[in-house]
PDB file of C-alpha atoms in Angstrom:
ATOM      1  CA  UNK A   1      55.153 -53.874   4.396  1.00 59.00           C
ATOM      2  CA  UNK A   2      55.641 -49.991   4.775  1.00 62.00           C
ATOM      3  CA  UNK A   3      58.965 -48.996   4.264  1.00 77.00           C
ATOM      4  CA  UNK A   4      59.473 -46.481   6.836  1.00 86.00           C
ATOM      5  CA  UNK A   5      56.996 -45.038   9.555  1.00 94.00           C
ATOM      6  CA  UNK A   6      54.985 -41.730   9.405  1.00 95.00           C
ATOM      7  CA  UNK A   7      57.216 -38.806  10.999  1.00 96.00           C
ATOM      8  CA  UNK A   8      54.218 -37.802  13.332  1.00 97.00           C
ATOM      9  CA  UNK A   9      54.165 -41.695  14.241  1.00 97.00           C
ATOM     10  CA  UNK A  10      57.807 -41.426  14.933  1.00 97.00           C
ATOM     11  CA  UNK A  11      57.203 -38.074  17.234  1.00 98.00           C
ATOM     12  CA  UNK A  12      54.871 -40.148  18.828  1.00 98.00           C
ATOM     13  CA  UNK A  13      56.530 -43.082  19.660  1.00 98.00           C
ATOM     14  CA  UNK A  14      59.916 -41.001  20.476  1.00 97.00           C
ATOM     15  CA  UNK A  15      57.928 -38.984  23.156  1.00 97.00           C
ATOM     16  CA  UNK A  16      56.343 -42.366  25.007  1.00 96.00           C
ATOM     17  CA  UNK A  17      60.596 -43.144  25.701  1.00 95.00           C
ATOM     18  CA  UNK A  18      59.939 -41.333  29.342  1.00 96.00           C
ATOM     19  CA  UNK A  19      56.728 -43.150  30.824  1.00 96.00           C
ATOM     20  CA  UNK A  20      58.052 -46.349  29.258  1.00 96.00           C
ATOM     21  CA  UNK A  21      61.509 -45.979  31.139  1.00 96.00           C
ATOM     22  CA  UNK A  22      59.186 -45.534  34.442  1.00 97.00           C
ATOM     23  CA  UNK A  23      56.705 -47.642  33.881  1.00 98.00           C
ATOM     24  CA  UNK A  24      57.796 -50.240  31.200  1.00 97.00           C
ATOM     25  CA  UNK A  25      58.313 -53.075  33.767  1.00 97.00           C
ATOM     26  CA  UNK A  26      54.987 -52.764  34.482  1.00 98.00           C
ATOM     27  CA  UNK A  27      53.664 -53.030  31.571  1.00 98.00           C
ATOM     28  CA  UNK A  28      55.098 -55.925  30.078  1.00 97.00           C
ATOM     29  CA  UNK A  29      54.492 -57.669  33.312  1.00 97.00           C
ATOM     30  CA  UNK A  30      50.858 -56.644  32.490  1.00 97.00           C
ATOM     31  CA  UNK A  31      51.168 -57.782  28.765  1.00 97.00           C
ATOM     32  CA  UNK A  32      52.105 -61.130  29.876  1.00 97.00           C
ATOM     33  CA  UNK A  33      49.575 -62.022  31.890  1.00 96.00           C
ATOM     34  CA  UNK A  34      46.925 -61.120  29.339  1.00 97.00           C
ATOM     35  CA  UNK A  35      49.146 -63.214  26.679  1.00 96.00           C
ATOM     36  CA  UNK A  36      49.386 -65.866  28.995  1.00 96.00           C
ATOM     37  CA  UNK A  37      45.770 -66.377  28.894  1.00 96.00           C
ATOM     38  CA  UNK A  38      46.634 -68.491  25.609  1.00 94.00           C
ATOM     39  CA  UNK A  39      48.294 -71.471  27.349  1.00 94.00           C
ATOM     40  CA  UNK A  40      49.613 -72.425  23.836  1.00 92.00           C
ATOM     41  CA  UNK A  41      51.682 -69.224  23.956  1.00 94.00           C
ATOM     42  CA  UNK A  42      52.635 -69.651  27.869  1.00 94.00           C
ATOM     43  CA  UNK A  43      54.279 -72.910  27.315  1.00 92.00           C
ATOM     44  CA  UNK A  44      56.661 -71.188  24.425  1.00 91.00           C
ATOM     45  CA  UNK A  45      58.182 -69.208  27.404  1.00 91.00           C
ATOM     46  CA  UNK A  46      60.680 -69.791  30.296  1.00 89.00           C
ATOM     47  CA  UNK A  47      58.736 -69.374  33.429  1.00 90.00           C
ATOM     48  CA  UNK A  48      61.457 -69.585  35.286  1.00 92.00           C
ATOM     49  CA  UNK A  49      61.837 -65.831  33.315  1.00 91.00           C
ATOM     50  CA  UNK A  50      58.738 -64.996  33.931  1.00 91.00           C
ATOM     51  CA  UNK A  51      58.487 -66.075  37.796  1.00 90.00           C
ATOM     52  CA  UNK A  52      62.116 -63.859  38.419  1.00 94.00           C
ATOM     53  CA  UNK A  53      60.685 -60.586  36.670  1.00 93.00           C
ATOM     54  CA  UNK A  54      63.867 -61.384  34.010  1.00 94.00           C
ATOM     55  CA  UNK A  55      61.383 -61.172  30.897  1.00 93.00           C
ATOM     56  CA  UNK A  56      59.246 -58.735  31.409  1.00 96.00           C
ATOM     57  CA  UNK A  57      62.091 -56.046  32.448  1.00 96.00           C
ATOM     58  CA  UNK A  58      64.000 -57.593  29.458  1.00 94.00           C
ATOM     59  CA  UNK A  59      60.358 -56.654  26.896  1.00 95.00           C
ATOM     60  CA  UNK A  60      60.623 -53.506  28.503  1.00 96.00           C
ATOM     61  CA  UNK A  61      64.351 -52.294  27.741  1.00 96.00           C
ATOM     62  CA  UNK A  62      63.521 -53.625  24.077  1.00 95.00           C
ATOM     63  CA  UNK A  63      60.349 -51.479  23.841  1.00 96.00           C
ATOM     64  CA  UNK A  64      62.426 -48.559  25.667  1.00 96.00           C
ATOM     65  CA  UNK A  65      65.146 -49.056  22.950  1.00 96.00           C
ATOM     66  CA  UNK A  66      63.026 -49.165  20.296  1.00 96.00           C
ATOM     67  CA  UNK A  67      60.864 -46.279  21.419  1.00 97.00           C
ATOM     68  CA  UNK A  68      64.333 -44.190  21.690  1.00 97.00           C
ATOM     69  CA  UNK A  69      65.754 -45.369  17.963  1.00 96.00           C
ATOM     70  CA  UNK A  70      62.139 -45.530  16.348  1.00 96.00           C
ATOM     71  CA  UNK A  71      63.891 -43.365  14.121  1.00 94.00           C
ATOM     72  CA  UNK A  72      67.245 -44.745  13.878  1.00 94.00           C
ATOM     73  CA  UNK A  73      66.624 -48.830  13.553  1.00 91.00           C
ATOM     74  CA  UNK A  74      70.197 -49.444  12.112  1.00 93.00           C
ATOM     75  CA  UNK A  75      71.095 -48.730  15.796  1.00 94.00           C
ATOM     76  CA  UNK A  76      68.980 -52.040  16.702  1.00 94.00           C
ATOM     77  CA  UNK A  77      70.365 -54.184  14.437  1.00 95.00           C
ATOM     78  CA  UNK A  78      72.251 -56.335  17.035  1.00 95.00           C
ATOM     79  CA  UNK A  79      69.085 -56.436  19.100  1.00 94.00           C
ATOM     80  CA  UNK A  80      66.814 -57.443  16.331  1.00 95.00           C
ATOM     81  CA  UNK A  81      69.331 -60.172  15.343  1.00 96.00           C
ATOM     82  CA  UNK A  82      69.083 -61.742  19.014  1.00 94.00           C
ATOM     83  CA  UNK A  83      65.656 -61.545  18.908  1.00 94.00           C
ATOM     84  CA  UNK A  84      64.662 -63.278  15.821  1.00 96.00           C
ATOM     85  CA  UNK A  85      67.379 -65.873  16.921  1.00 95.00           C
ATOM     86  CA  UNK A  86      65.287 -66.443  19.921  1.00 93.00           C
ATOM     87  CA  UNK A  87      62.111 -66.180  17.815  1.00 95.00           C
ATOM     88  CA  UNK A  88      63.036 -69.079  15.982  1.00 96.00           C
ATOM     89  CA  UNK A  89      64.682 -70.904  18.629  1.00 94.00           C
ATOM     90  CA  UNK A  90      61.149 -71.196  20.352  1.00 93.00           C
ATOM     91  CA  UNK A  91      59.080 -71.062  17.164  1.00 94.00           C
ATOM     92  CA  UNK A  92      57.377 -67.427  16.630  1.00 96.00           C
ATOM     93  CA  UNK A  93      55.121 -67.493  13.650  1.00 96.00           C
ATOM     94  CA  UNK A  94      53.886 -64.373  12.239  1.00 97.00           C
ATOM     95  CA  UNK A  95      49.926 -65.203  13.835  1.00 96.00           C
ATOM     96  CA  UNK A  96      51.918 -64.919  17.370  1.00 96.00           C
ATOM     97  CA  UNK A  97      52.327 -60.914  16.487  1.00 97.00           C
ATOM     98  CA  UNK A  98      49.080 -59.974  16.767  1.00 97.00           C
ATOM     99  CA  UNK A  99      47.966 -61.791  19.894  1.00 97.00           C
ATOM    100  CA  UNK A 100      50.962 -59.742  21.500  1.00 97.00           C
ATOM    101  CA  UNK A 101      49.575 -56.247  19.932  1.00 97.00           C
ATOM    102  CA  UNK A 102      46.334 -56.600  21.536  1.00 97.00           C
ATOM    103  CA  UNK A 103      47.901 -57.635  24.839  1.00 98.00           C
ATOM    104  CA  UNK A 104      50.423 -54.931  24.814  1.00 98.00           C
ATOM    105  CA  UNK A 105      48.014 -52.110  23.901  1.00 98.00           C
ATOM    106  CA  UNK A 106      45.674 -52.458  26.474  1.00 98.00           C
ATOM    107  CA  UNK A 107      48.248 -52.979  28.871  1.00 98.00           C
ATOM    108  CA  UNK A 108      49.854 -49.397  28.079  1.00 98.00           C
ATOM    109  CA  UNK A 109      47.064 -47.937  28.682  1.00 97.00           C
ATOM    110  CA  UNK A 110      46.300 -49.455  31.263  1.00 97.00           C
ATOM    111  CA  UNK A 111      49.328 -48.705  33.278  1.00 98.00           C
ATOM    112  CA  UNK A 112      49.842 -44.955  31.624  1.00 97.00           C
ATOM    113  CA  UNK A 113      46.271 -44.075  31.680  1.00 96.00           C
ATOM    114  CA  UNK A 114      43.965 -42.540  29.143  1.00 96.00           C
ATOM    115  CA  UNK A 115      45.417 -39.136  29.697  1.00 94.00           C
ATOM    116  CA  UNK A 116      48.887 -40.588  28.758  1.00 94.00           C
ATOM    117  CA  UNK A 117      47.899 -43.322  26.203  1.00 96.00           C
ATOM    118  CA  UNK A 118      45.759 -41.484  24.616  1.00 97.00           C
ATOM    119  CA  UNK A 119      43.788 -42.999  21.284  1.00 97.00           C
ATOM    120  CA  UNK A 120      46.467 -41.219  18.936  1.00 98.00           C
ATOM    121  CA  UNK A 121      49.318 -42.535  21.178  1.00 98.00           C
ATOM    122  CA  UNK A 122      48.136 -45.975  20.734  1.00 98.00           C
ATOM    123  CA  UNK A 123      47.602 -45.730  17.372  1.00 98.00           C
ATOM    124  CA  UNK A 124      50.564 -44.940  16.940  1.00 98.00           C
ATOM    125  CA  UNK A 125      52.288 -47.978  19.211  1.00 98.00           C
ATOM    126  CA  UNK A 126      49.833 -50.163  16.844  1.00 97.00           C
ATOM    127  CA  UNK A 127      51.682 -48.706  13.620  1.00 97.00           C
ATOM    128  CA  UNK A 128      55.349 -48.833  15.188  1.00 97.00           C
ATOM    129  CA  UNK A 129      54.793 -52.064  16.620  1.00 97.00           C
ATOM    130  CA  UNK A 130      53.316 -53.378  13.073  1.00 96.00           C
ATOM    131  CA  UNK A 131      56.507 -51.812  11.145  1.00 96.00           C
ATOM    132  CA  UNK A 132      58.561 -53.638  13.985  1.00 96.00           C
ATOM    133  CA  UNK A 133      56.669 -56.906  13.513  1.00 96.00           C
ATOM    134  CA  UNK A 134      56.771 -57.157   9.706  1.00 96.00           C
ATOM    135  CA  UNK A 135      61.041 -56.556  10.055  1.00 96.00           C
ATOM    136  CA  UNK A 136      60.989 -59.800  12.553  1.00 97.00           C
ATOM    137  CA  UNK A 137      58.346 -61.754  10.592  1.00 97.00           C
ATOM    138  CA  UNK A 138      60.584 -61.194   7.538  1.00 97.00           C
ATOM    139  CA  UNK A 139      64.083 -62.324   9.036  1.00 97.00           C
ATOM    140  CA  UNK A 140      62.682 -65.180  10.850  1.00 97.00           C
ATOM    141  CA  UNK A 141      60.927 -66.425   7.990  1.00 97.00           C
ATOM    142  CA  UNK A 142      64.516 -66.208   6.304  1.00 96.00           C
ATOM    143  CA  UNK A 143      66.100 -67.920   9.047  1.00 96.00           C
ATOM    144  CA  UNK A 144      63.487 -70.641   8.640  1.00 95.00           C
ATOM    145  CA  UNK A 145      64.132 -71.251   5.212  1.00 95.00           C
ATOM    146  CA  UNK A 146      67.524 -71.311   5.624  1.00 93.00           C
ATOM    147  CA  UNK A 147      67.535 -73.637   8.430  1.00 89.00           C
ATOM    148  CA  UNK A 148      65.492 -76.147   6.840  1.00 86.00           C
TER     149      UNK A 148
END
């Protein structure tokens, strides 16, 4: 697990804040329809969140506020909490992380376009979301243990 992310990487990420606070609804609504192709994962969701747009907008003010604190995380402490809560409430295991990377890459560039999402933006998103995955995978794995 890296300890901290690469400045440019950080830049990077930082800079993405403005198309994601445009266009994040769409793609996390995007995301979840290519995750959903796994029915296994589908059923570990509310549809009823899904169906009312409540999920996807809230994916998309998490990736927002992580985009805008990439280099700040103390700031989403209380938000990380709440979502490792609810990671463990429905069962998230570390192989789930992956399957949402390569759903939620292709949808942002999809919906931004190459000229936006370029290869080095993605890249990027790939290493941020990776640092962001291994901090989750490690506190739910704790709350796991803990809880059994």
């Amino acid at each position: 697990m890296r300890e901290t992310l690469s400045p440019e990487t950080i830049a990077i990420v930082k800079a993405t804040g403005p198309a994601l606070r445009r266009h994040g609804v769409e793609i996390t609504t995007r995301m979840y329809a290519r995750l959903f192709e796994d029915a296994s994962i589908k059923d570990m969701f509310d549809q009823a969140a899904q169906a009312s747009g409540e999920q996807p907008r809230r994916l998309a003010a998490a990736i927002l506020g992580f985009a805008e604190n990439v280099d700040k995380l103390q700031a989403l402490d209380g938000a990380i909490a709440r979502m490792v809560q609810r990671h463990v409430d429905t069962g998230v295991q570390p192989d789930h992380y992956p399957k949402v990377a390569a759903a939620l890459l292709p949808a942002i560039r999809e919906v931004l376009g190459e000229e936006v999402a370029t290869d080095e933006v993605l890249a990027a998103w790939a290493e941020a979301y990776t640092f962001l995955a291994d901090i989750l995978i490690g506190k739910e794995q704790a709350a796991y243990a803990e809880a059994a």
